[in-house]
Amino acid sequence: MSILGLSFMAASWTHSRILGAKHKVFSWRIDNRGNLFIKRKFRNNRFPRVDNISCIHLGRLYESMLDGEWKSLANDAAKLCMGTEKDGIGKFLYELRPEVSSAQLSSQLGAIFYQAGVWEWNEGKRGIKFLLLSENWQEKTSQYKSVL
């Protein structure tokens, strides 16, 4: 399958669900360079949206997790736009790419990295937080298989 020259992504999507109360389904894949692609379906859109988080940005996120502290999801759209969101994963992503939809990828990243054994989850439905468990995020994420 080739859509806009993205034939390398067609065959190997992994399916997951976000953590917390909503359990929304999404698909993702990681390429051989460590770039992560996340496919999400939004309520009013006919086709799913595919977002890319580069290996470089994932590496920066990993570095921000190295302090051993729990990190909040921190992806509230209104608070991000007003500049009042607390520090956390969503705000970190928003600072890299100032779009609310980019910050909200923290929900998918949390699910992927938790289920792959890279992050620990506080098991919260609200007030979701994550803690770094593994330094081998690329290897563990590449080895992770679907949980649906």
Short mmCIF file of C-alpha atoms in Angstrom, two decimals:
data_model
loop_
_atom_site.label_atom_id
_atom_site.label_comp_id
_atom_site.label_asym_id
_atom_site.label_seq_id
_atom_site.Cartn_x
_atom_site.Cartn_y
_atom_site.Cartn_z
CA MET A 1 0.00 0.00 0.00
CA SER A 2 1.33 3.43 -0.88
CA ILE A 3 -0.31 6.62 0.32
CA LEU A 4 1.69 9.78 -0.21
CA GLY A 5 4.84 7.71 -0.52
CA LEU A 6 4.46 6.16 2.95
CA SER A 7 4.48 2.54 1.78
CA PHE A 8 7.04 1.54 4.45
CA MET A 9 4.40 2.06 7.16
CA ALA A 10 1.51 0.07 5.67
CA ALA A 11 1.96 -3.47 7.01
CA SER A 12 3.21 -3.35 10.57
CA TRP A 13 0.91 -1.29 12.80
CA THR A 14 0.51 -2.42 16.42
CA HIS A 15 -2.84 -1.77 18.13
CA SER A 16 -3.18 -0.46 21.69
CA ARG A 17 -5.49 1.47 24.01
CA ILE A 18 -4.75 4.52 26.09
CA LEU A 19 -4.66 4.09 29.86
CA GLY A 20 -7.01 5.71 32.34
CA ALA A 21 -10.76 6.04 32.03
CA LYS A 22 -11.30 6.39 28.25
CA HIS A 23 -9.47 3.37 26.74
CA LYS A 24 -9.43 4.87 23.22
CA VAL A 25 -7.93 2.60 20.58
CA PHE A 26 -4.97 3.73 18.46
CA SER A 27 -2.30 2.18 16.26
CA TRP A 28 1.43 2.77 16.25
CA ARG A 29 4.71 1.63 14.76
CA ILE A 30 8.37 2.40 15.25
CA ASP A 31 10.69 2.49 12.24
CA ASN A 32 14.25 1.21 12.01
CA ARG A 33 15.58 4.68 12.95
CA GLY A 34 13.57 4.87 16.19
CA ASN A 35 10.94 7.33 14.93
CA LEU A 36 7.48 6.62 16.34
CA PHE A 37 4.30 6.93 14.26
CA ILE A 38 0.92 7.08 16.00
CA LYS A 39 -2.38 6.74 14.15
CA ARG A 40 -5.43 8.16 15.92
CA LYS A 41 -9.03 8.62 14.80
CA PHE A 42 -10.69 11.85 15.87
CA ARG A 43 -14.45 12.08 16.31
CA ASN A 44 -15.17 14.56 13.49
CA ASN A 45 -12.58 13.34 10.97
CA ARG A 46 -13.30 10.76 8.33
CA PHE A 47 -9.73 9.50 8.13
CA PRO A 48 -7.27 8.81 10.95
CA ARG A 49 -4.42 11.20 11.62
CA VAL A 50 -0.84 9.93 11.66
CA ASP A 51 1.63 11.82 13.86
CA ASN A 52 5.37 11.29 13.97
CA ILE A 53 7.54 11.74 17.05
CA SER A 54 11.15 11.73 15.96
CA CYS A 55 13.81 9.61 17.59
CA ILE A 56 15.52 12.86 18.60
CA HIS A 57 12.41 14.10 20.44
CA LEU A 58 11.88 10.70 22.05
CA GLY A 59 15.50 10.81 23.18
CA ARG A 60 14.91 14.22 24.76
CA LEU A 61 11.81 12.88 26.50
CA TYR A 62 13.84 9.93 27.79
CA GLU A 63 16.50 12.34 29.13
CA SER A 64 13.79 14.34 30.92
CA MET A 65 12.66 11.11 32.65
CA LEU A 66 16.16 10.24 33.95
CA ASP A 67 15.75 12.22 37.18
CA GLY A 68 13.82 9.33 38.77
CA GLU A 69 10.74 11.48 39.46
CA TRP A 70 7.14 10.61 38.54
CA LYS A 71 5.98 12.64 35.51
CA SER A 72 2.37 13.78 35.07
CA LEU A 73 0.49 13.24 31.84
CA ALA A 74 0.00 17.07 31.72
CA ASN A 75 -1.93 17.27 28.45
CA ASP A 76 -5.00 19.40 29.27
CA ALA A 77 -5.79 21.38 26.09
CA ALA A 78 -7.12 24.50 27.83
CA LYS A 79 -4.25 24.68 30.32
CA LEU A 80 -1.65 24.18 27.56
CA CYS A 81 -3.13 27.04 25.51
CA MET A 82 -3.30 29.34 28.55
CA GLY A 83 0.23 28.42 29.66
CA THR A 84 -0.94 27.10 33.03
CA GLU A 85 -0.37 23.35 32.55
CA LYS A 86 1.95 21.75 35.11
CA ASP A 87 5.25 20.23 34.03
CA GLY A 88 4.93 16.76 32.60
CA ILE A 89 4.98 14.69 29.44
CA GLY A 90 2.28 16.56 27.50
CA LYS A 91 3.74 19.95 28.32
CA PHE A 92 7.19 18.66 27.31
CA LEU A 93 5.81 17.56 23.92
CA TYR A 94 3.95 20.87 23.56
CA GLU A 95 7.19 22.78 24.06
CA LEU A 96 8.83 20.71 21.31
CA ARG A 97 5.91 21.28 18.91
CA PRO A 98 3.38 23.87 20.15
CA GLU A 99 0.22 22.06 19.03
CA VAL A 100 -2.32 20.65 21.48
CA SER A 101 -2.68 17.49 19.36
CA SER A 102 1.07 16.88 19.75
CA ALA A 103 0.87 17.28 23.52
CA GLN A 104 -2.04 14.88 23.69
CA LEU A 105 0.16 12.16 22.14
CA SER A 106 1.36 11.77 25.74
CA SER A 107 -1.67 9.50 26.29
CA GLN A 108 -0.54 7.15 23.53
CA LEU A 109 3.13 7.34 24.55
CA GLY A 110 2.18 6.50 28.13
CA ALA A 111 0.30 3.40 27.00
CA ILE A 112 3.05 2.25 24.63
CA PHE A 113 5.91 2.75 27.07
CA TYR A 114 3.99 1.29 30.03
CA GLN A 115 2.90 -1.81 28.12
CA ALA A 116 6.40 -2.25 26.69
CA GLY A 117 7.91 -2.15 30.20
CA VAL A 118 9.75 1.14 29.69
CA TRP A 119 7.66 3.22 32.12
CA GLU A 120 5.80 2.40 35.33
CA TRP A 121 2.22 3.76 35.59
CA ASN A 122 0.67 4.90 38.87
CA GLU A 123 -2.54 3.00 37.86
CA GLY A 124 -4.55 6.24 38.09
CA LYS A 125 -7.65 6.94 36.03
CA ARG A 126 -7.08 10.64 36.72
CA GLY A 127 -3.83 12.22 37.80
CA ILE A 128 -1.96 9.75 35.60
CA LYS A 129 1.81 9.68 36.17
CA PHE A 130 4.74 7.71 34.80
CA LEU A 131 8.19 6.75 36.03
CA LEU A 132 11.11 5.56 33.90
CA LEU A 133 11.91 1.86 34.45
CA SER A 134 14.17 0.92 31.56
CA GLU A 135 16.99 2.60 29.70
CA ASN A 136 16.42 0.40 26.63
CA TRP A 137 13.31 2.25 25.42
CA GLN A 138 13.99 1.69 21.70
CA GLU A 139 14.66 -2.04 22.04
CA LYS A 140 11.74 -2.68 24.40
CA THR A 141 9.34 -0.63 22.27
CA SER A 142 10.42 -2.42 19.08
CA GLN A 143 9.83 -5.81 20.76
CA TYR A 144 6.41 -4.90 22.20
CA LYS A 145 3.39 -6.58 20.60
CA SER A 146 -0.29 -5.70 20.48
CA VAL A 147 -2.35 -5.94 23.67
CA LEU A 148 -5.79 -5.99 22.00
#
